[in-house]
Amino acid sequence: MTLSGGSANAGTIQASGKVTVSGGAAKANEIYTESSIDWTSSATATALAANGSVNYRPSGSGVGTTISAIGDVTLTSAGTVRTGGTTTLVGYWGQGISGRLDGAGLLGGSSWGAYGGAVVASGTVGSIVAPYPGTVKVKVVSGYSVAITPVTVTTVATFEQPRVTVDAYALKPQANFVFTGVDGSGNPRLEAKGINGLEDGSYYVAGNASGGRNYLCRAVTGTTCVSPLLKLCQGYSDYNSCLSYASGNWTLQGKTMLPGVLWFEGNLTISNGVWVNTFLATGDISTAGGVKVYAPNYAGSDYTCLGRASSGLGLAAWSSYGFATTDYATQLCKGTPLELGGAAIGNIALLSGGLKDEGSFVGGNILLGSSNEIYGSVLAGQYLNTSGSTVVAGSTYSAAQGGSTTRTSNQQGGSTTIKVPAGSGAYDPGTTPCITGCSTPGADNVVWAAPR
């Protein structure tokens, strides 16, 4: 295994193969391996043990490090060393072994120096390269034997992640709002389902007297609703539209939207704002910098079902956006008093890609911009790409269903963090709706998740 770059770190590593620690200040406190260790990071370790060789060259002082190796040891500095092979000192003046060296083989190194730079405080070795400096204080005993207990690593049982099929088309029946295109005036057309007090059926998103397309209605005149039925979303203001469409690409912009499950035919770009929604798209999903998405179950009943303000989420009460508290998603919110019922679809924040035309896969890439915060499952039918300072609190999955012709590959850039999720009691980051091969409608499917 390899631990590399920046401030990557681990507590204790146990491995059957070679362990490499390189680049930046990458570190592990302790490493135990049945193979070898190659350490070139600037950081230092507490203990290293290997059945093979150890190459330990931190730029910092390793005077507190204990090294045990059946094979050879090469080092700049360490506290104590036990080796069944040769010991090679390669540090600068004054570096070496601050404590004791027990080495069965030859002691030597490039840091002997003209002025006796190498240091070994005490110990015994099988032989030594002469002339050696007076700061190397060891006994030489021909045939010296060093007893070293071999590292034994318990074999970990093989685990194969169950393959999950990501398919937005299969989840379409669970959506509250299904967006399929626009009319001749650019008003988004949609099918609405499962909104309390709203009849299931076909609607438009258009403007009211202020002009912004933020309202739901049965009929339109130009870009204006005839009798708006409810406020669906909030653009930058009532004068700005929250949603636009062009050539198979949807763009969401503004402040927020009524909580629920949203389904888009085509690609989706979330350009800004704070959203308490499940976003499902048959194409790709991309986000701009600074976007926040909360899966409905993560946000909790107070906001998702009752419309109360949530300072922790950075959201005002529904009434501040013009939403009516009676317009909640019925598959998410149930009972009296009204609360989240734990519907699996409400654990998803983002899902992209779908099986179309008798099994051909389309879309599936999720590209997260910088400084995004995504609180919920992120399921990419093809690949997941992230930028710097991105946080995902929940499960992540890249299904690679699009084959080799897809334009992007998995890449986590910058300081991407997959964090331990919190959220409300209704949020289960490891459970998503069953998409294929379900024994019962709405059966749950378990995918990888960060531990609670």
Short mmCIF file of C-alpha atoms in Angstrom, two decimals:
data_model
loop_
_atom_site.label_atom_id
_atom_site.label_comp_id
_atom_site.label_asym_id
_atom_site.label_seq_id
_atom_site.Cartn_x
_atom_site.Cartn_y
_atom_site.Cartn_z
CA MET A 1 0.00 0.00 0.00
CA THR A 2 1.01 3.63 -0.52
CA LEU A 3 0.39 6.64 1.71
CA SER A 4 1.35 9.71 -0.26
CA GLY A 5 1.13 13.46 -0.44
CA GLY A 6 0.15 16.43 1.69
CA SER A 7 -0.91 15.58 5.21
CA ALA A 8 -2.18 12.05 4.55
CA ASN A 9 -1.89 10.08 7.76
CA ALA A 10 -2.77 6.83 9.47
CA GLY A 11 -2.49 5.48 12.98
CA THR A 12 -1.35 1.87 12.66
CA ILE A 13 -0.81 0.05 9.36
CA GLN A 14 -0.63 -3.74 9.19
CA ALA A 15 0.13 -5.16 5.76
CA SER A 16 1.27 -8.33 4.07
CA GLY A 17 2.87 -6.38 1.21
CA LYS A 18 5.24 -3.46 0.80
CA VAL A 19 4.31 -0.17 2.48
CA THR A 20 5.40 3.13 0.91
CA VAL A 21 5.11 6.49 2.68
CA SER A 22 6.13 9.34 0.41
CA GLY A 23 5.52 12.97 -0.47
CA GLY A 24 4.79 15.96 1.73
CA ALA A 25 4.18 15.22 5.39
CA ALA A 26 2.43 11.87 4.88
CA LYS A 27 2.84 9.66 7.93
CA ALA A 28 1.77 6.64 9.92
CA ASN A 29 2.46 6.28 13.62
CA GLU A 30 3.23 2.56 13.37
CA ILE A 31 3.78 0.18 10.46
CA TYR A 32 3.98 -3.63 10.70
CA THR A 33 4.48 -5.53 7.46
CA GLU A 34 5.44 -9.00 6.31
CA SER A 35 7.25 -7.31 3.41
CA SER A 36 9.31 -4.09 3.29
CA ILE A 37 8.95 -0.38 4.16
CA ASP A 38 10.04 2.56 2.00
CA TRP A 39 9.66 5.89 3.86
CA THR A 40 10.72 9.13 2.15
CA SER A 41 8.12 11.50 3.61
CA SER A 42 9.28 14.48 5.68
CA ALA A 43 7.34 13.23 8.72
CA THR A 44 8.51 10.66 11.26
CA ALA A 45 7.09 7.44 12.70
CA THR A 46 6.98 5.93 16.18
CA ALA A 47 7.62 2.28 15.26
CA LEU A 48 8.48 0.38 12.06
CA ALA A 49 8.70 -3.41 11.82
CA ALA A 50 9.25 -5.47 8.66
CA ASN A 51 10.18 -8.99 7.67
CA GLY A 52 11.98 -7.47 4.70
CA SER A 53 14.02 -4.28 4.45
CA VAL A 54 13.38 -0.80 5.86
CA ASN A 55 14.40 2.39 4.06
CA TYR A 56 13.67 5.26 6.47
CA ARG A 57 14.63 8.75 5.31
CA PRO A 58 12.47 11.43 6.93
CA SER A 59 13.73 15.00 6.64
CA GLY A 60 12.71 15.55 10.26
CA SER A 61 14.46 14.03 13.26
CA GLY A 62 13.56 10.39 13.74
CA VAL A 63 15.34 10.02 17.08
CA GLY A 64 12.16 8.64 18.65
CA THR A 65 11.62 5.95 16.02
CA THR A 66 12.05 2.26 16.80
CA ILE A 67 12.98 0.09 13.79
CA SER A 68 12.94 -3.71 13.65
CA ALA A 69 13.73 -5.56 10.41
CA ILE A 70 14.74 -9.07 9.46
CA GLY A 71 16.24 -7.56 6.31
CA ASP A 72 18.52 -4.56 5.73
CA VAL A 73 17.96 -1.10 7.24
CA THR A 74 18.87 2.20 5.59
CA LEU A 75 18.19 5.34 7.60
CA THR A 76 18.92 8.97 8.27
CA SER A 77 18.01 8.91 11.97
CA ALA A 78 16.26 6.68 14.47
CA GLY A 79 16.06 5.93 18.18
CA THR A 80 16.79 2.20 18.28
CA VAL A 81 17.40 -0.32 15.51
CA ARG A 82 17.35 -4.12 15.44
CA THR A 83 18.18 -5.78 12.13
CA GLY A 84 19.16 -9.19 10.83
CA GLY A 85 20.86 -7.58 7.83
CA THR A 86 23.15 -4.64 7.06
CA THR A 87 22.73 -1.17 8.53
CA THR A 88 23.46 1.83 6.30
CA LEU A 89 23.57 5.39 7.69
CA VAL A 90 22.80 8.05 5.07
CA GLY A 91 22.00 11.10 7.20
CA TYR A 92 23.73 14.43 7.66
CA TRP A 93 26.34 15.34 10.28
CA GLY A 94 25.11 14.41 13.75
CA GLN A 95 22.36 12.11 12.51
CA GLY A 96 22.24 8.37 13.01
CA ILE A 97 20.99 6.21 15.89
CA SER A 98 20.49 8.08 19.15
CA GLY A 99 19.95 4.90 21.15
CA ARG A 100 21.09 1.32 20.57
CA LEU A 101 21.84 -0.60 17.37
CA ASP A 102 21.77 -4.38 17.25
CA GLY A 103 22.76 -5.44 13.75
CA ALA A 104 23.74 -8.92 12.61
CA GLY A 105 25.32 -7.65 9.42
CA LEU A 106 27.65 -4.89 8.27
CA LEU A 107 27.43 -1.32 9.60
CA GLY A 108 28.47 1.41 7.21
CA GLY A 109 27.15 4.38 5.31
CA SER A 110 27.69 7.52 3.32
CA SER A 111 27.51 9.70 6.46
CA TRP A 112 30.83 8.60 7.92
CA GLY A 113 32.04 11.95 6.59
CA ALA A 114 35.45 13.56 6.78
CA TYR A 115 34.67 14.79 10.28
CA GLY A 116 32.97 11.72 11.66
CA GLY A 117 29.39 12.87 11.14
CA ALA A 118 27.51 9.63 11.83
CA VAL A 119 26.27 8.84 15.32
CA VAL A 120 25.47 5.51 16.96
CA ALA A 121 25.16 5.85 20.73
CA SER A 122 25.69 2.14 21.57
CA GLY A 123 25.19 -1.39 20.35
CA THR A 124 26.66 -4.48 18.74
CA VAL A 125 27.14 -5.36 15.06
CA GLY A 126 28.52 -8.30 13.12
CA SER A 127 31.06 -6.20 11.19
CA ILE A 128 31.80 -2.57 10.37
CA VAL A 129 33.27 -0.47 7.57
CA ALA A 130 36.58 1.06 8.69
CA PRO A 131 37.73 3.63 9.39
CA TYR A 132 34.63 4.62 11.29
CA PRO A 133 34.13 7.80 13.35
CA GLY A 134 34.52 7.89 17.09
CA THR A 135 30.87 8.87 17.41
CA VAL A 136 29.91 5.36 16.32
CA LYS A 137 30.16 3.50 19.61
CA VAL A 138 29.46 -0.17 18.91
CA LYS A 139 31.07 -3.50 19.64
CA VAL A 140 31.97 -5.71 16.72
CA VAL A 141 31.24 -9.40 17.29
CA SER A 142 31.78 -11.68 14.32
CA GLY A 143 28.79 -13.93 13.73
CA TYR A 144 26.60 -11.80 15.97
CA SER A 145 22.98 -12.98 15.87
CA VAL A 146 19.93 -10.75 16.45
CA ALA A 147 16.67 -12.44 17.46
CA ILE A 148 13.77 -10.69 15.72
CA THR A 149 10.16 -11.81 16.02
CA PRO A 150 8.67 -11.94 12.52
CA VAL A 151 5.66 -9.77 11.78
CA THR A 152 2.50 -11.82 11.33
CA VAL A 153 -0.52 -10.09 9.84
CA THR A 154 -3.93 -11.67 10.16
CA THR A 155 -5.43 -12.24 6.74
CA VAL A 156 -8.48 -10.09 6.15
CA ALA A 157 -11.40 -11.90 4.61
CA THR A 158 -12.04 -10.85 1.03
CA PHE A 159 -14.94 -8.43 0.69
CA GLU A 160 -16.59 -7.73 -2.61
CA GLN A 161 -18.81 -4.66 -2.70
CA PRO A 162 -22.24 -5.63 -4.01
CA ARG A 163 -22.69 -3.95 -7.36
CA VAL A 164 -25.45 -1.37 -7.44
CA THR A 165 -27.15 -0.37 -10.67
CA VAL A 166 -27.62 3.40 -10.83
CA ASP A 167 -30.64 4.27 -12.95
CA ALA A 168 -32.53 7.55 -12.71
CA TYR A 169 -35.23 6.19 -15.00
CA ALA A 170 -36.10 3.46 -12.50
CA LEU A 171 -36.55 6.08 -9.76
CA LYS A 172 -38.75 8.39 -11.85
CA PRO A 173 -42.00 7.11 -10.22
CA GLN A 174 -40.68 8.26 -6.81
CA ALA A 175 -40.14 11.87 -7.89
CA ASN A 176 -42.39 14.74 -6.80
CA PHE A 177 -41.48 16.86 -9.81
CA VAL A 178 -40.45 15.41 -13.17
CA PHE A 179 -38.94 17.94 -15.59
CA THR A 180 -38.94 16.87 -19.24
CA GLY A 181 -38.60 20.05 -21.33
CA VAL A 182 -40.01 23.51 -22.01
CA ASP A 183 -42.82 25.01 -24.06
CA GLY A 184 -42.39 27.52 -26.89
CA SER A 185 -41.98 30.39 -24.41
CA GLY A 186 -39.28 28.61 -22.42
CA ASN A 187 -41.53 27.68 -19.48
CA PRO A 188 -40.42 24.35 -17.95
CA ARG A 189 -42.97 21.55 -18.27
CA LEU A 190 -43.28 19.01 -15.48
CA GLU A 191 -45.32 16.22 -13.97
CA ALA A 192 -46.13 16.71 -10.29
CA LYS A 193 -46.93 13.88 -7.91
CA GLY A 194 -47.20 13.39 -4.16
CA ILE A 195 -47.45 17.02 -3.03
CA ASN A 196 -50.02 17.53 -0.30
CA GLY A 197 -53.00 19.49 -1.56
CA LEU A 198 -51.87 19.44 -5.20
CA GLU A 199 -53.55 17.21 -7.76
CA ASP A 200 -51.14 14.87 -9.55
CA GLY A 201 -50.71 15.89 -13.18
CA SER A 202 -49.07 18.17 -15.75
CA TYR A 203 -47.95 21.69 -14.89
CA TYR A 204 -45.72 24.57 -15.96
CA VAL A 205 -43.15 26.60 -14.05
CA ALA A 206 -43.76 30.23 -14.95
CA GLY A 207 -43.86 33.70 -13.45
CA ASN A 208 -46.34 35.70 -11.44
CA ALA A 209 -46.89 39.43 -11.72
CA SER A 210 -43.25 40.03 -10.68
CA GLY A 211 -41.97 38.10 -13.68
CA GLY A 212 -39.67 35.39 -12.28
CA ARG A 213 -40.41 31.75 -13.20
CA ASN A 214 -40.83 30.42 -9.67
CA TYR A 215 -44.47 29.30 -9.62
CA LEU A 216 -46.50 26.24 -10.55
CA CYS A 217 -49.62 26.53 -12.69
CA ARG A 218 -51.84 24.61 -15.09
CA ALA A 219 -51.88 27.23 -17.85
CA VAL A 220 -49.64 30.08 -18.98
CA THR A 221 -49.91 33.23 -21.00
CA GLY A 222 -46.50 33.81 -22.48
CA THR A 223 -44.18 33.44 -19.48
CA THR A 224 -46.81 34.25 -16.85
CA CYS A 225 -48.94 31.80 -14.88
CA VAL A 226 -52.70 31.89 -15.18
CA SER A 227 -53.65 31.55 -11.50
CA PRO A 228 -50.41 30.38 -9.77
CA LEU A 229 -51.08 27.37 -7.56
CA LEU A 230 -47.99 27.31 -5.39
CA LYS A 231 -44.49 28.72 -5.05
CA LEU A 232 -42.03 26.06 -6.23
CA CYS A 233 -38.65 27.77 -5.93
CA GLN A 234 -36.94 31.04 -5.14
CA GLY A 235 -34.63 32.67 -7.66
CA TYR A 236 -32.25 35.43 -6.65
CA SER A 237 -35.42 37.46 -6.22
CA ASP A 238 -39.05 37.26 -7.36
CA TYR A 239 -37.88 38.93 -10.57
CA ASN A 240 -35.41 36.14 -11.36
CA SER A 241 -36.22 32.61 -12.52
CA CYS A 242 -34.88 29.65 -10.55
CA LEU A 243 -34.78 27.20 -13.47
CA SER A 244 -33.84 27.36 -17.14
CA TYR A 245 -33.36 24.86 -19.98
CA ALA A 246 -31.46 24.76 -23.27
CA SER A 247 -30.55 21.85 -25.56
CA GLY A 248 -30.91 19.08 -23.00
CA ASN A 249 -29.29 21.05 -20.18
CA TRP A 250 -31.12 22.24 -17.07
CA THR A 251 -29.68 25.01 -14.90
CA LEU A 252 -30.85 25.65 -11.36
CA GLN A 253 -29.99 29.03 -9.89
CA GLY A 254 -31.18 31.15 -7.01
CA LYS A 255 -31.70 30.56 -3.31
CA THR A 256 -33.67 27.34 -2.75
CA MET A 257 -36.65 25.15 -3.70
CA LEU A 258 -39.56 23.45 -1.99
CA PRO A 259 -38.13 20.25 -0.43
CA GLY A 260 -38.86 17.08 -2.37
CA VAL A 261 -37.54 14.69 -5.01
CA LEU A 262 -36.66 16.29 -8.37
CA TRP A 263 -36.15 14.34 -11.61
CA PHE A 264 -34.60 15.84 -14.77
CA GLU A 265 -34.47 14.46 -18.30
CA GLY A 266 -30.95 15.44 -19.43
CA ASN A 267 -28.04 17.18 -17.73
CA LEU A 268 -28.37 19.29 -14.60
CA THR A 269 -26.19 22.18 -13.41
CA ILE A 270 -26.70 23.55 -9.90
CA SER A 271 -25.09 26.96 -10.07
CA ASN A 272 -25.53 28.20 -6.48
CA GLY A 273 -27.89 28.19 -3.54
CA VAL A 274 -28.81 25.90 -0.65
CA TRP A 275 -31.14 23.03 -1.56
CA VAL A 276 -33.03 20.46 0.52
CA ASN A 277 -33.79 18.05 -2.29
CA THR A 278 -33.03 14.73 -3.89
CA PHE A 279 -31.69 15.49 -7.38
CA LEU A 280 -32.07 12.73 -10.00
CA ALA A 281 -30.84 13.35 -13.56
CA THR A 282 -30.67 11.00 -16.54
CA GLY A 283 -27.56 12.81 -17.81
CA ASP A 284 -24.65 14.37 -15.90
CA ILE A 285 -24.84 16.54 -12.79
CA SER A 286 -22.40 19.39 -12.21
CA THR A 287 -22.22 22.08 -9.57
CA ALA A 288 -20.60 25.49 -9.34
CA GLY A 289 -18.53 26.65 -6.38
CA GLY A 290 -20.13 27.11 -2.98
CA VAL A 291 -23.22 24.95 -3.55
CA LYS A 292 -24.89 23.21 -0.60
CA VAL A 293 -27.24 20.26 -1.01
CA TYR A 294 -29.02 18.52 1.87
CA ALA A 295 -30.85 15.25 1.28
CA PRO A 296 -34.39 15.71 2.68
CA ASN A 297 -33.89 13.07 5.37
CA TYR A 298 -30.61 14.67 6.45
CA ALA A 299 -32.24 18.06 6.96
CA GLY A 300 -34.83 16.68 9.36
CA SER A 301 -38.57 16.99 9.87
CA ASP A 302 -38.61 20.55 11.16
CA TYR A 303 -37.46 21.97 7.84
CA THR A 304 -38.36 19.29 5.28
CA CYS A 305 -41.91 18.68 6.54
CA LEU A 306 -42.89 21.65 8.70
CA GLY A 307 -41.06 24.48 6.97
CA ARG A 308 -39.40 25.84 10.09
CA ALA A 309 -36.20 27.85 9.87
CA SER A 310 -32.90 26.02 10.29
CA SER A 311 -29.96 28.21 11.20
CA GLY A 312 -27.71 25.15 11.12
CA LEU A 313 -28.53 24.60 7.45
CA GLY A 314 -28.50 28.29 6.58
CA LEU A 315 -32.20 28.24 5.63
CA ALA A 316 -35.03 30.55 6.62
CA ALA A 317 -38.60 29.42 7.26
CA TRP A 318 -40.61 28.40 4.19
CA SER A 319 -42.77 31.49 4.57
CA SER A 320 -39.70 33.65 3.95
CA TYR A 321 -39.46 32.17 0.45
CA GLY A 322 -43.19 32.23 -0.19
CA PHE A 323 -43.66 28.46 0.23
CA ALA A 324 -46.81 27.21 1.95
CA THR A 325 -46.23 24.81 4.84
CA THR A 326 -49.07 22.64 3.53
CA ASP A 327 -47.11 21.85 0.32
CA TYR A 328 -44.95 19.02 1.69
CA ALA A 329 -43.88 15.81 -0.11
CA THR A 330 -46.20 13.05 1.06
CA GLN A 331 -43.82 10.13 0.39
CA LEU A 332 -41.28 11.78 2.71
CA CYS A 333 -43.47 13.30 5.43
CA LYS A 334 -46.13 11.27 7.23
CA GLY A 335 -48.19 11.00 10.39
CA THR A 336 -49.54 13.33 13.03
CA PRO A 337 -47.56 15.25 14.07
CA LEU A 338 -45.98 15.41 10.62
CA GLU A 339 -42.47 13.96 10.45
CA LEU A 340 -40.07 12.21 8.12
CA GLY A 341 -40.92 8.55 7.62
CA GLY A 342 -37.42 7.48 6.58
CA ALA A 343 -38.21 6.87 2.89
CA ALA A 344 -34.99 5.61 1.30
CA ILE A 345 -35.25 8.06 -1.63
CA GLY A 346 -34.84 10.89 0.91
CA ASN A 347 -31.29 9.75 1.74
CA ILE A 348 -30.04 10.67 -1.75
CA ALA A 349 -28.61 14.10 -2.49
CA LEU A 350 -27.38 13.51 -6.06
CA LEU A 351 -27.88 10.64 -8.53
CA SER A 352 -26.96 10.73 -12.21
CA GLY A 353 -27.29 8.49 -15.26
CA GLY A 354 -29.83 6.03 -16.54
CA LEU A 355 -30.56 3.00 -18.65
CA LYS A 356 -32.33 4.10 -21.82
CA ASP A 357 -33.39 2.47 -25.09
CA GLU A 358 -33.36 -1.16 -24.02
CA GLY A 359 -30.41 -0.96 -21.69
CA SER A 360 -28.03 1.60 -23.24
CA PHE A 361 -26.58 3.77 -20.49
CA VAL A 362 -26.51 7.57 -20.73
CA GLY A 363 -24.92 10.27 -18.57
CA GLY A 364 -23.80 9.27 -15.12
CA ASN A 365 -21.00 11.72 -14.34
CA ILE A 366 -21.15 13.89 -11.23
CA LEU A 367 -18.73 16.83 -11.18
CA LEU A 368 -18.67 18.77 -7.89
CA GLY A 369 -17.27 22.30 -7.86
CA SER A 370 -15.00 23.78 -5.22
CA SER A 371 -16.22 24.45 -1.67
CA ASN A 372 -19.32 22.29 -2.16
CA GLU A 373 -21.07 20.72 0.82
CA ILE A 374 -23.17 17.68 -0.01
CA TYR A 375 -25.07 16.09 2.88
CA GLY A 376 -26.51 12.86 1.53
CA SER A 377 -25.72 9.95 -0.77
CA VAL A 378 -23.89 10.77 -4.01
CA LEU A 379 -24.44 8.05 -6.63
CA ALA A 380 -22.77 8.43 -10.02
CA GLY A 381 -23.78 5.98 -12.71
CA GLN A 382 -20.41 6.57 -14.32
CA TYR A 383 -17.77 8.67 -12.50
CA LEU A 384 -17.53 11.08 -9.58
CA ASN A 385 -15.16 14.05 -9.81
CA THR A 386 -14.61 16.58 -7.02
CA SER A 387 -12.71 19.84 -6.66
CA GLY A 388 -10.96 21.41 -3.68
CA SER A 389 -12.54 21.96 -0.25
CA THR A 390 -15.45 19.65 -1.05
CA VAL A 391 -17.30 17.80 1.72
CA VAL A 392 -19.58 14.80 1.24
CA ALA A 393 -21.36 13.57 4.38
CA GLY A 394 -22.80 10.23 3.36
CA SER A 395 -22.39 7.38 0.92
CA THR A 396 -20.56 7.69 -2.37
CA TYR A 397 -20.71 5.30 -5.30
CA SER A 398 -19.29 5.31 -8.83
CA ALA A 399 -20.84 2.55 -10.91
CA ALA A 400 -18.77 2.95 -14.12
CA GLN A 401 -21.76 1.81 -16.17
CA GLY A 402 -20.98 3.95 -19.20
CA GLY A 403 -17.98 1.99 -20.46
CA SER A 404 -14.74 3.41 -21.84
CA THR A 405 -16.37 6.03 -24.08
CA THR A 406 -17.32 8.34 -21.22
CA ARG A 407 -15.29 11.53 -21.08
CA THR A 408 -14.36 11.66 -17.39
CA SER A 409 -12.86 9.37 -14.80
CA ASN A 410 -12.95 9.15 -11.00
CA GLN A 411 -10.89 11.93 -9.47
CA GLN A 412 -10.98 13.46 -6.02
CA GLY A 413 -9.11 16.73 -6.13
CA GLY A 414 -7.91 19.24 -3.57
CA SER A 415 -9.02 18.59 -0.01
CA THR A 416 -12.04 16.40 -0.71
CA THR A 417 -13.43 15.03 2.56
CA ILE A 418 -15.79 12.10 3.03
CA LYS A 419 -16.94 12.77 6.57
CA VAL A 420 -18.84 10.91 9.23
CA PRO A 421 -22.45 11.92 8.64
CA ALA A 422 -24.74 13.30 11.29
CA GLY A 423 -28.13 14.57 10.16
CA SER A 424 -31.54 13.77 11.56
CA GLY A 425 -32.65 10.42 12.92
CA ALA A 426 -34.44 9.73 9.63
CA TYR A 427 -31.18 9.86 7.67
CA ASP A 428 -29.53 6.53 6.86
CA PRO A 429 -26.54 7.17 4.55
CA GLY A 430 -26.09 3.50 3.74
CA THR A 431 -29.61 2.90 2.43
CA THR A 432 -30.94 3.92 -0.98
CA PRO A 433 -34.00 2.74 -2.91
CA CYS A 434 -33.72 -0.57 -4.70
CA ILE A 435 -33.30 0.17 -8.40
CA THR A 436 -33.19 -3.23 -10.07
CA GLY A 437 -34.04 -6.82 -9.09
CA CYS A 438 -36.26 -5.67 -6.24
CA SER A 439 -38.38 -8.30 -4.54
CA THR A 440 -40.87 -5.69 -3.38
CA PRO A 441 -41.62 -2.18 -4.66
CA GLY A 442 -39.56 0.41 -2.82
CA ALA A 443 -37.24 -2.17 -1.25
CA ASP A 444 -34.06 -0.70 0.15
CA ASN A 445 -30.59 -1.26 -1.19
CA VAL A 446 -27.44 -0.96 0.95
CA VAL A 447 -24.31 0.66 -0.50
CA TRP A 448 -20.99 1.76 1.01
CA ALA A 449 -21.35 4.55 3.55
CA ALA A 450 -19.16 6.52 5.91
CA PRO A 451 -19.61 5.12 9.43
CA ARG A 452 -22.00 6.82 11.76
#
